């Protein structure tokens, strides 16, 4: 059987932000949440992978996704500091919306729907492919709503706590999300990767 790339839908591309608030909202959604979740899912894939080439590739993916997540969190932190309460409020609304959408996909929120695979079909698929770093849909969703969402919530809490640091100190203090991201990824993999 020959596999080739299929069509790539581009309807999700949003284009450039028109304001600081919109940029912060887009970065919270795609960067802070999306890249953080991607780094944790990739780290779980790496934890299961046995093939050396797959492990090398996934190690690079985990590191890159973690770097993207860190940059996104720093960008949103900067935007909220520059834009104040208006931007902070927009970021929190975006966060709440994305979390609610994630729970609906998982079947835990209002309006929940079942996924494409049943869990037993997904487990069979996952077990047969996990040595190659492939997770089934149900397994990926559990990571997304479990350790990945826990990390996203902790990072948001850290960022908000740092916003209220004494203003005299805040010009000297730069929030660093890197260690929390690294600690989570390394715990999921079971060894130091990032």
Coordinates of N, CA, C and O in Angstrom, one line a residue:
X1 N 0.8 -1.2 0.0 CA 0.0 0.0 0.0 C 0.9 1.2 0.0 O 1.8 1.3 0.8
X2 N 0.6 2.2 -0.8 CA 1.4 3.4 -0.9 C 0.6 4.6 -0.2 O -0.6 4.8 -0.5
X3 N 1.3 5.3 0.6 CA 0.7 6.4 1.3 C 1.2 7.7 0.7 O 2.5 7.8 0.5
X4 N 0.4 8.7 0.5 CA 0.8 10.0 0.0 C 0.0 11.0 0.7 O -1.0 10.8 1.3
X5 N 0.6 12.2 0.8 CA -0.1 13.3 1.5 C -1.5 13.6 0.8 O -1.6 13.6 -0.4
X6 N -2.4 13.9 1.7 CA -3.7 14.3 1.2 C -3.9 15.8 1.1 O -2.9 16.6 1.4
X7 N -5.0 16.3 0.8 CA -5.2 17.8 0.7 C -5.1 18.4 2.1 O -5.4 17.8 3.1
X8 N -4.5 19.6 2.2 CA -4.3 20.3 3.4 C -5.3 21.4 3.5 O -5.2 22.4 2.8
X9 N -6.3 21.3 4.4 CA -7.3 22.4 4.5 C -6.6 23.6 5.1 O -5.8 23.5 6.1
X10 N -6.9 24.8 4.6 CA -6.3 26.0 5.1 C -7.3 26.9 5.7 O -7.1 28.1 6.0
X11 N -8.6 26.4 5.9 CA -9.6 27.3 6.5 C -9.3 27.7 7.9 O -10.0 28.5 8.4
X12 N -8.4 27.0 8.6 CA -8.1 27.3 10.0 C -7.1 28.5 10.1 O -6.9 29.0 11.2
X13 N -6.5 28.9 9.0 CA -5.5 29.9 9.1 C -6.2 31.3 9.3 O -7.1 31.6 8.5
X14 N -5.8 32.0 10.3 CA -6.5 33.2 10.7 C -6.0 34.5 10.1 O -6.6 35.5 10.2
X15 N -4.7 34.5 9.6 CA -4.2 35.7 9.2 C -3.6 36.5 10.3 O -3.7 36.1 11.5
X16 N -3.0 37.7 10.0 CA -2.3 38.5 11.0 C -3.3 39.1 12.0 O -4.5 39.4 11.6
X17 N -2.9 39.2 13.2 CA -3.8 39.9 14.2 C -3.9 41.4 13.9 O -2.9 42.0 13.4
X18 N -5.0 42.0 14.2 CA -5.2 43.4 13.9 C -5.0 44.3 15.2 O -5.1 45.5 15.1
X19 N -4.8 43.7 16.3 CA -4.6 44.4 17.5 C -3.7 43.6 18.5 O -3.6 42.4 18.3
X20 N -3.3 44.2 19.6 CA -2.5 43.5 20.6 C -3.4 42.5 21.3 O -3.0 41.3 21.5
X21 N -4.6 42.8 21.5 CA -5.6 41.9 22.1 C -5.8 40.7 21.3 O -5.7 39.5 21.8
X22 N -6.0 40.9 20.0 CA -6.3 39.8 19.1 C -5.0 38.9 19.0 O -5.1 37.6 18.9
X23 N -3.8 39.5 18.9 CA -2.6 38.7 18.9 C -2.4 37.9 20.2 O -2.1 36.7 20.1
X24 N -2.8 38.5 21.3 CA -2.7 37.7 22.6 C -3.7 36.6 22.6 O -3.3 35.4 23.0
X25 N -4.9 36.8 22.1 CA -5.9 35.7 22.0 C -5.4 34.6 21.1 O -5.5 33.4 21.5
X26 N -4.9 34.9 19.9 CA -4.5 33.9 19.0 C -3.3 33.1 19.6 O -3.2 31.9 19.4
X27 N -2.4 33.8 20.2 CA -1.2 33.2 20.8 C -1.6 32.3 22.0 O -1.0 31.2 22.1
X28 N -2.6 32.7 22.8 CA -3.0 31.8 23.9 C -3.6 30.5 23.3 O -3.2 29.4 23.8
X29 N -4.4 30.6 22.3 CA -5.1 29.5 21.7 C -4.0 28.6 21.0 O -3.8 27.4 21.4
X30 N -3.4 29.1 19.9 CA -2.5 28.3 19.1 C -1.2 28.0 19.7 O -0.6 26.9 19.6
X31 N -0.6 29.0 20.5 CA 0.7 28.9 21.0 C 0.7 28.3 22.4 O 1.2 27.2 22.6
X32 N 0.2 29.0 23.4 CA 0.2 28.6 24.8 C -0.4 27.2 25.0 O 0.2 26.3 25.5
X33 N -1.7 27.1 24.5 CA -2.4 25.9 24.7 C -2.0 24.8 23.7 O -1.6 23.7 24.0
X34 N -2.0 25.2 22.4 CA -1.7 24.3 21.3 C -0.3 23.7 21.4 O -0.1 22.5 21.3
X35 N 0.7 24.5 21.5 CA 2.1 24.1 21.5 C 2.4 23.3 22.8 O 3.2 22.4 22.8
X36 N 1.8 23.8 24.0 CA 2.1 23.1 25.2 C 1.5 21.7 25.2 O 2.1 20.7 25.5
X37 N 0.2 21.6 24.7 CA -0.4 20.2 24.6 C 0.4 19.4 23.6 O 0.7 18.2 23.9
X38 N 0.8 19.9 22.5 CA 1.6 19.2 21.5 C 2.9 18.7 22.1 O 3.3 17.5 21.8
X39 N 3.6 19.5 22.9 CA 4.8 19.0 23.5 C 4.6 17.9 24.5 O 5.4 16.9 24.5
X40 N 3.5 17.9 25.2 CA 3.2 16.8 26.2 C 2.8 15.5 25.4 O 3.2 14.4 25.8
X41 N 2.0 15.7 24.4 CA 1.6 14.5 23.6 C 2.8 13.9 22.9 O 3.0 12.7 23.0
X42 N 3.7 14.7 22.4 CA 4.9 14.2 21.7 C 5.8 13.5 22.7 O 6.4 12.5 22.4
X43 N 5.8 14.1 24.0 CA 6.7 13.4 25.0 C 6.1 12.0 25.4 O 6.9 11.1 25.6
X44 N 4.8 11.9 25.4 CA 4.2 10.6 25.7 C 4.5 9.6 24.5 O 4.8 8.5 24.7
X45 N 4.4 10.1 23.3 CA 4.8 9.3 22.1 C 6.2 8.8 22.2 O 6.5 7.7 22.0
X46 N 7.1 9.7 22.6 CA 8.5 9.4 22.8 C 8.7 8.3 23.9 O 9.5 7.4 23.8
X47 N 7.9 8.5 25.0 CA 8.0 7.5 26.1 C 7.7 6.1 25.6 O 8.3 5.1 26.1
X48 N 6.8 5.9 24.7 CA 6.4 4.6 24.2 C 7.3 4.1 23.1 O 7.4 2.9 22.8
X49 N 7.9 5.0 22.3 CA 8.6 4.6 21.1 C 9.8 3.8 21.4 O 10.5 4.1 22.4
X50 N 10.0 2.8 20.7 CA 11.2 1.9 20.8 C 12.2 2.0 19.7 O 13.3 1.8 19.8
X51 N 11.7 2.3 18.5 CA 12.5 2.4 17.3 C 13.5 3.6 17.5 O 13.0 4.7 17.7
X52 N 14.8 3.3 17.3 CA 15.8 4.4 17.5 C 15.6 5.6 16.6 O 15.7 6.8 17.1
X53 N 15.2 5.4 15.4 CA 15.0 6.6 14.5 C 13.8 7.4 14.9 O 13.8 8.6 14.9
X54 N 12.7 6.7 15.3 CA 11.5 7.3 15.7 C 11.8 8.1 17.0 O 11.4 9.3 17.2
X55 N 12.6 7.5 17.9 CA 13.0 8.2 19.2 C 13.8 9.5 18.9 O 13.5 10.5 19.5
X56 N 14.7 9.4 18.0 CA 15.5 10.6 17.6 C 14.6 11.7 17.1 O 14.7 12.9 17.4
X57 N 13.7 11.3 16.2 CA 12.8 12.3 15.6 C 11.9 12.9 16.6 O 11.7 14.1 16.7
X58 N 11.3 12.1 17.5 CA 10.4 12.6 18.5 C 11.1 13.4 19.5 O 10.5 14.4 20.0
X59 N 12.3 13.1 19.8 CA 13.1 13.9 20.8 C 13.2 15.3 20.2 O 13.0 16.3 20.9
X60 N 13.5 15.4 18.9 CA 13.6 16.8 18.3 C 12.3 17.5 18.3 O 12.2 18.7 18.5
X61 N 11.2 16.7 18.0 CA 9.8 17.3 18.0 C 9.5 17.8 19.4 O 9.0 18.9 19.6
X62 N 9.7 17.0 20.4 CA 9.4 17.4 21.8 C 10.2 18.7 22.2 O 9.6 19.7 22.7
X63 N 11.5 18.8 21.9 CA 12.3 20.0 22.2 C 11.7 21.2 21.4 O 11.6 22.3 22.0
X64 N 11.4 21.0 20.1 CA 10.9 22.1 19.3 C 9.5 22.6 19.8 O 9.3 23.8 20.0
X65 N 8.6 21.7 20.1 CA 7.3 22.1 20.6 C 7.4 22.8 21.9 O 6.7 23.8 22.2
X66 N 8.3 22.3 22.8 CA 8.5 23.0 24.1 C 9.0 24.4 23.9 O 8.6 25.3 24.7
X67 N 9.9 24.6 23.0 CA 10.5 25.9 22.7 C 9.3 26.8 22.2 O 9.2 28.0 22.6
X68 N 8.5 26.3 21.3 CA 7.4 27.1 20.8 C 6.4 27.5 21.9 O 5.9 28.6 22.0
X69 N 6.1 26.5 22.8 CA 5.2 26.8 23.9 C 5.8 27.9 24.8 O 5.1 28.8 25.2
X70 N 7.1 27.8 25.1 CA 7.7 28.8 26.0 C 7.7 30.2 25.4 O 7.3 31.1 26.0
X71 N 7.9 30.2 24.1 CA 7.9 31.5 23.4 C 6.4 32.1 23.4 O 6.2 33.3 23.6
X72 N 5.5 31.2 23.2 CA 4.1 31.7 23.2 C 3.7 32.2 24.6 O 3.1 33.3 24.7
X73 N 4.1 31.5 25.7 CA 3.7 32.0 27.0 C 4.4 33.3 27.3 O 3.8 34.2 27.9
X74 N 5.7 33.5 26.9 CA 6.4 34.7 27.1 C 5.7 35.9 26.3 O 5.6 37.0 26.8
X75 N 5.2 35.5 25.1 CA 4.6 36.5 24.3 C 3.3 37.0 24.9 O 3.0 38.2 25.0
X76 N 2.5 36.1 25.4 CA 1.2 36.4 26.1 C 1.5 37.2 27.3 O 0.8 38.2 27.6
X77 N 2.5 36.8 28.1 CA 2.9 37.5 29.3 C 3.2 39.0 29.0 O 2.7 39.9 29.6
X78 N 4.0 39.2 27.9 CA 4.4 40.5 27.5 C 3.2 41.3 27.0 O 3.0 42.5 27.4
X79 N 2.3 40.7 26.3 CA 1.1 41.4 25.7 C 0.2 41.8 26.9 O -0.4 42.9 26.8
X80 N 0.0 41.0 27.9 CA -0.8 41.3 29.0 C -0.2 42.5 29.8 O -0.9 43.4 30.2
X81 N 1.1 42.4 30.0 CA 1.8 43.5 30.7 C 1.6 44.9 29.9 O 1.4 45.9 30.5
X82 N 1.7 44.8 28.6 CA 1.6 46.0 27.7 C 0.1 46.5 27.6 O -0.2 47.6 27.7
X83 N -0.8 45.5 27.5 CA -2.2 45.8 27.2 C -3.1 45.9 28.4 O -4.2 46.4 28.3
X84 N -2.6 45.5 29.6 CA -3.4 45.6 30.8 C -4.6 44.7 30.9 O -4.6 43.6 30.3
X85 N -5.5 45.2 31.7 CA -6.7 44.4 32.0 C -7.5 44.0 30.8 O -8.1 42.9 30.8
X86 N -7.6 44.8 29.8 CA -8.3 44.5 28.6 C -7.7 43.2 27.9 O -8.5 42.3 27.6
X87 N -6.4 43.2 27.8 CA -5.8 42.0 27.1 C -5.9 40.8 28.1 O -6.1 39.7 27.6
X88 N -5.7 41.0 29.4 CA -5.7 39.9 30.3 C -7.1 39.3 30.3 O -7.2 38.0 30.2
X89 N -8.2 40.1 30.3 CA -9.5 39.6 30.2 C -9.8 38.8 28.9 O -10.4 37.7 28.9
X90 N -9.3 39.3 27.8 CA -9.4 38.6 26.5 C -8.7 37.2 26.5 O -9.2 36.2 26.0
X91 N -7.5 37.2 27.1 CA -6.7 36.0 27.2 C -7.4 35.0 28.1 O -7.5 33.8 27.7
X92 N -8.0 35.4 29.2 CA -8.7 34.5 30.1 C -10.0 33.9 29.4 O -10.3 32.7 29.5
X93 N -10.7 34.7 28.6 CA -11.8 34.3 27.9 C -11.4 33.2 26.8 O -12.1 32.2 26.6
X94 N -10.3 33.5 26.2 CA -9.8 32.6 25.2 C -9.5 31.2 25.8 O -9.8 30.2 25.3
X95 N -8.8 31.3 26.9 CA -8.4 30.1 27.7 C -9.7 29.3 28.1 O -9.7 28.1 27.8
X96 N -10.7 30.0 28.6 CA -11.9 29.3 29.0 C -12.6 28.6 27.8 O -13.1 27.5 27.9
X97 N -12.6 29.3 26.7 CA -13.2 28.8 25.5 C -12.5 27.5 25.0 O -13.1 26.5 24.7
X98 N -11.2 27.6 24.9 CA -10.4 26.5 24.4 C -10.5 25.3 25.4 O -10.7 24.1 24.9
X99 N -10.5 25.5 26.7 CA -10.7 24.4 27.6 C -12.0 23.8 27.5 O -12.2 22.6 27.4
X100 N -13.1 24.6 27.3 CA -14.4 24.1 27.2 C -14.5 23.2 25.9 O -15.1 22.1 25.9
X101 N -13.9 23.7 24.8 CA -13.9 23.0 23.5 C -13.2 21.7 23.7 O -13.6 20.6 23.1
X102 N -12.1 21.7 24.4 CA -11.3 20.4 24.6 C -12.1 19.4 25.4 O -12.2 18.2 25.1
X103 N -12.8 19.9 26.4 CA -13.7 19.0 27.2 C -14.8 18.4 26.4 O -15.2 17.2 26.6
X104 N -15.4 19.2 25.5 CA -16.5 18.7 24.7 C -15.9 17.6 23.8 O -16.6 16.6 23.6
X105 N -14.7 17.8 23.2 CA -14.1 16.8 22.3 C -13.9 15.5 23.1 O -14.0 14.4 22.6
X106 N -13.5 15.7 24.4 CA -13.2 14.5 25.2 C -14.5 13.8 25.7 O -14.5 12.7 26.2
X107 N -15.6 14.5 25.6 CA -16.9 13.9 26.1 C -17.2 14.2 27.5 O -18.0 13.6 28.1
X108 N -16.6 15.3 28.0 CA -16.8 15.7 29.4 C -17.6 17.0 29.6 O -18.1 17.2 30.6
X109 N -17.7 17.8 28.5 CA -18.4 19.1 28.7 C -19.8 19.0 28.1 O -20.2 18.0 27.6
X110 N -20.5 20.1 28.2 CA -21.8 20.2 27.7 C -21.7 20.1 26.2 O -20.8 20.7 25.6
X111 N -22.6 19.4 25.5 CA -22.5 19.2 24.1 C -21.5 18.2 23.6 O -21.1 18.1 22.5
X112 N -21.1 17.3 24.6 CA -20.0 16.3 24.3 C -20.5 15.3 23.2 O -21.7 15.0 23.1
X113 N -19.6 14.9 22.4 CA -19.8 13.9 21.4 C -18.8 12.8 21.5 O -17.7 13.0 22.0
X114 N -19.1 11.6 21.0 CA -18.1 10.5 21.1 C -17.2 10.7 19.9 O -17.5 11.2 18.9
X115 N -15.9 10.2 20.1 CA -14.9 10.2 19.1 C -15.1 9.2 18.0 O -16.1 8.4 18.0
X116 N -14.3 9.2 17.0 CA -14.4 8.3 15.9 C -14.2 6.9 16.3 O -14.9 6.0 15.8
X117 N -13.3 6.6 17.1 CA -13.0 5.2 17.6 C -13.6 5.0 18.9 O -13.7 5.9 19.7
X118 N -14.0 3.7 19.1 CA -14.3 3.3 20.5 C -13.0 3.1 21.2 O -12.0 2.9 20.6
X119 N -13.1 3.2 22.5 CA -11.9 3.0 23.3 C -11.2 1.7 23.1 O -10.0 1.6 23.0
X120 N -12.0 0.6 23.0 CA -11.3 -0.7 22.8 C -10.7 -0.8 21.4 O -9.6 -1.4 21.3
X121 N -11.3 -0.2 20.4 CA -10.6 -0.2 19.0 C -9.4 0.6 19.1 O -8.3 0.3 18.5
X122 N -9.4 1.7 19.8 CA -8.3 2.6 19.9 C -7.2 2.0 20.7 O -6.0 2.1 20.3
X123 N -7.5 1.2 21.7 CA -6.4 0.6 22.5 C -5.7 -0.5 21.6 O -4.5 -0.5 21.6
X124 N -6.4 -1.2 20.8 CA -5.8 -2.2 19.9 C -4.9 -1.5 18.9 O -3.7 -1.9 18.7
X125 N -5.3 -0.4 18.4 CA -4.5 0.4 17.4 C -3.3 1.0 18.1 O -2.2 0.9 17.6
X126 N -3.5 1.5 19.3 CA -2.3 2.1 20.0 C -1.3 1.1 20.4 O -0.1 1.3 20.2
X127 N -1.7 -0.1 20.9 CA -0.7 -1.1 21.3 C 0.1 -1.6 20.1 O 1.3 -1.8 20.2
X128 N -0.5 -1.7 19.0 CA 0.2 -2.2 17.8 C 1.1 -1.1 17.2 O 2.1 -1.5 16.5
X129 N 0.9 0.1 17.5 CA 1.8 1.2 16.9 C 2.6 2.0 17.9 O 3.4 2.8 17.5
X130 N 2.4 1.8 19.2 CA 3.1 2.6 20.1 C 4.7 2.5 20.1 O 5.3 3.5 20.4
X131 N 5.2 1.4 19.6 CA 6.6 1.3 19.5 C 7.2 2.2 18.4 O 8.4 2.6 18.4
X132 N 6.3 2.7 17.6 CA 6.6 3.7 16.6 C 6.2 5.1 16.9 O 6.2 6.0 16.1
X133 N 5.8 5.3 18.2 CA 5.4 6.6 18.7 C 4.0 7.0 18.2 O 3.7 8.2 18.3
X134 N 3.2 6.1 17.9 CA 1.8 6.5 17.4 C 0.8 6.2 18.6 O 0.8 5.1 19.1
X135 N 0.1 7.3 18.9 CA -0.9 7.1 19.9 C -2.3 7.1 19.2 O -2.5 7.8 18.3
X136 N -3.2 6.4 19.8 CA -4.6 6.4 19.3 C -5.3 7.7 19.7 O -4.8 8.4 20.5
X137 N -6.4 7.9 19.1 CA -7.2 9.1 19.3 C -7.6 9.2 20.8 O -7.4 10.3 21.4
X138 N -8.1 8.2 21.4 CA -8.5 8.2 22.8 C -7.3 8.4 23.7 O -7.4 9.2 24.7
X139 N -6.2 7.8 23.5 CA -5.0 8.0 24.3 C -4.5 9.4 24.2 O -4.1 10.0 25.2
X140 N -4.5 10.0 23.0 CA -4.0 11.4 22.8 C -5.0 12.3 23.6 O -4.5 13.3 24.2
X141 N -6.3 12.1 23.5 CA -7.2 12.9 24.2 C -7.1 12.9 25.7 O -7.2 13.9 26.4
X142 N -6.8 11.7 26.2 CA -6.6 11.5 27.7 C -5.3 12.3 28.1 O -5.3 12.9 29.2
X143 N -4.3 12.4 27.3 CA -3.1 13.2 27.6 C -3.5 14.6 27.5 O -3.1 15.4 28.4
X144 N -4.2 15.0 26.5 CA -4.6 16.4 26.3 C -5.4 16.9 27.5 O -5.2 18.0 27.9
X145 N -6.4 16.1 28.0 CA -7.2 16.6 29.1 C -6.6 16.3 30.4 O -7.1 16.8 31.4
X146 N -5.6 15.5 30.5 CA -4.9 15.1 31.7 C -3.7 16.0 32.0 O -3.8 17.1 32.3
X147 N -2.5 15.4 31.8 CA -1.2 16.1 32.1 C -1.0 17.3 31.3 O -0.5 18.3 31.8
X148 N -1.4 17.3 30.0 CA -1.2 18.5 29.2 C -2.1 19.7 29.7 O -1.6 20.8 29.9
X149 N -3.3 19.5 30.0 CA -4.2 20.5 30.5 C -3.8 21.0 31.9 O -3.9 22.2 32.2
X150 N -3.3 20.0 32.7 CA -2.8 20.4 34.0 C -1.6 21.3 33.9 O -1.5 22.3 34.6
X151 N -0.7 21.1 33.0 CA 0.4 22.0 32.7 C 0.0 23.3 32.2 O 0.4 24.4 32.7
X152 N -1.0 23.4 31.3 CA -1.4 24.6 30.8 C -2.0 25.5 31.9 O -1.8 26.7 32.0
X153 N -2.9 24.9 32.7 CA -3.5 25.6 33.8 C -2.4 26.1 34.8 O -2.6 27.2 35.3
X154 N -1.4 25.3 35.1 CA -0.4 25.7 36.0 C 0.4 26.9 35.4 O 0.8 27.8 36.2
X155 N 0.7 26.8 34.1 CA 1.4 27.9 33.5 C 0.6 29.2 33.5 O 1.1 30.3 33.8
X156 N -0.7 29.1 33.3 CA -1.5 30.3 33.3 C -1.6 30.9 34.7 O -1.4 32.1 34.9
X157 N -1.7 30.0 35.7 CA -1.7 30.5 37.1 C -0.3 31.2 37.4 O -0.3 32.3 38.0
X158 N 0.8 30.6 37.0 CA 2.1 31.2 37.2 C 2.2 32.6 36.5 O 2.7 33.5 37.1
X159 N 1.7 32.6 35.3 CA 1.8 33.9 34.6 C 1.0 35.0 35.2 O 1.5 36.1 35.4
X160 N -0.2 34.6 35.6 CA -1.1 35.6 36.3 C -0.5 36.1 37.6 O -0.6 37.3 38.0
X161 N 0.1 35.2 38.4 CA 0.7 35.5 39.7 C 1.9 36.5 39.4 O 2.1 37.4 40.2
X162 N 2.6 36.2 38.4 CA 3.8 37.1 38.1 C 3.4 38.5 37.6 O 4.1 39.4 37.6
X163 N 2.2 38.6 37.1 CA 1.7 39.9 36.6 C 1.5 40.9 37.8 O 1.7 42.1 37.6
X164 N 1.3 40.4 38.9 CA 1.0 41.2 40.1 C 2.2 41.4 41.0 O 2.1 41.8 42.1
X165 N 3.4 41.1 40.5 CA 4.7 41.3 41.2 C 4.8 42.9 41.3 O 4.4 43.6 40.4
X166 N 5.3 43.3 42.4 CA 5.6 44.7 42.7 C 6.1 45.4 41.5 O 7.1 44.9 40.9
X167 N 5.5 46.5 41.0 CA 5.9 47.1 39.8 C 7.4 47.6 39.8 O 8.0 47.6 38.7
X168 N 7.9 47.9 40.9 CA 9.3 48.3 41.0 C 10.2 47.1 40.6 O 11.3 47.3 40.0
X169 N 9.8 45.9 41.0 CA 10.6 44.7 40.7 C 10.3 44.2 39.3 O 11.1 43.5 38.7
X170 N 9.1 44.4 38.8 CA 8.6 43.8 37.5 C 9.5 44.2 36.3 O 9.6 43.4 35.4
X171 N 10.1 45.4 36.3 CA 10.9 45.7 35.2 C 12.2 44.9 35.2 O 12.8 44.7 34.1
X172 N 12.6 44.4 36.3 CA 13.8 43.6 36.4 C 13.5 42.1 36.4 O 14.3 41.2 36.1
X173 N 12.2 41.7 36.7 CA 11.8 40.3 36.7 C 11.2 39.9 35.4 O 10.3 40.5 34.9
X174 N 11.7 38.8 34.9 CA 11.1 38.3 33.7 C 10.6 36.8 34.0 O 11.4 36.0 34.6
X175 N 9.3 36.6 33.7 CA 8.8 35.3 34.0 C 9.3 34.3 33.1 O 9.4 34.5 31.9
X176 N 9.7 33.1 33.6 CA 10.3 32.0 32.8 C 9.5 30.8 32.9 O 9.6 30.1 34.0
X177 N 8.7 30.4 31.9 CA 7.9 29.2 32.0 C 8.7 27.9 31.7 O 8.2 26.8 31.9
X178 N 9.9 28.1 31.2 CA 10.7 26.9 30.7 C 10.8 25.8 31.7 O 10.6 24.6 31.4
X179 N 11.1 26.1 33.0 CA 11.4 25.0 33.9 C 10.1 24.1 34.1 O 10.2 22.9 34.2
X180 N 9.0 24.8 34.3 CA 7.7 24.0 34.5 C 7.4 23.1 33.3 O 7.0 22.0 33.4
X181 N 7.6 23.7 32.1 CA 7.4 22.9 30.8 C 8.4 21.7 30.8 O 8.0 20.6 30.5
X182 N 9.6 22.0 31.1 CA 10.6 20.9 31.0 C 10.3 19.8 32.1 O 10.4 18.6 31.8
X183 N 10.0 20.2 33.3 CA 9.7 19.3 34.3 C 8.6 18.3 34.0 O 8.6 17.1 34.2
X184 N 7.5 18.9 33.4 CA 6.3 18.1 33.0 C 6.8 17.1 31.9 O 6.4 15.9 31.9
X185 N 7.4 17.6 30.8 CA 7.8 16.7 29.7 C 8.8 15.6 30.2 O 8.6 14.5 29.9
X186 N 9.7 16.0 31.0 CA 10.7 15.0 31.5 C 10.0 13.9 32.4 O 10.3 12.7 32.3
X187 N 9.0 14.3 33.1 CA 8.2 13.4 34.0 C 7.4 12.5 33.1 O 7.3 11.2 33.3
X188 N 6.8 13.0 32.0 CA 6.0 12.1 31.1 C 6.9 11.1 30.4 O 6.5 9.9 30.3
X189 N 8.1 11.5 30.0 CA 9.0 10.6 29.3 C 9.6 9.7 30.2 O 10.0 8.5 29.9
X190 N 9.9 10.1 31.4 CA 10.6 9.3 32.4 C 12.1 9.4 32.4 O 12.8 8.6 33.0
X191 N 12.5 10.5 31.7 CA 14.0 10.8 31.7 C 14.1 12.2 31.2 O 13.2 12.9 30.7
X192 N 15.3 12.8 31.4 CA 15.6 14.2 31.0 C 15.7 14.2 29.5 O 16.6 13.7 28.9
X193 N 14.8 15.0 28.9 CA 14.8 15.1 27.4 C 15.1 16.6 27.1 O 15.8 16.9 26.1
X194 N 14.4 17.5 27.8 CA 14.6 18.9 27.6 C 15.1 19.6 28.8 O 15.1 19.1 29.9

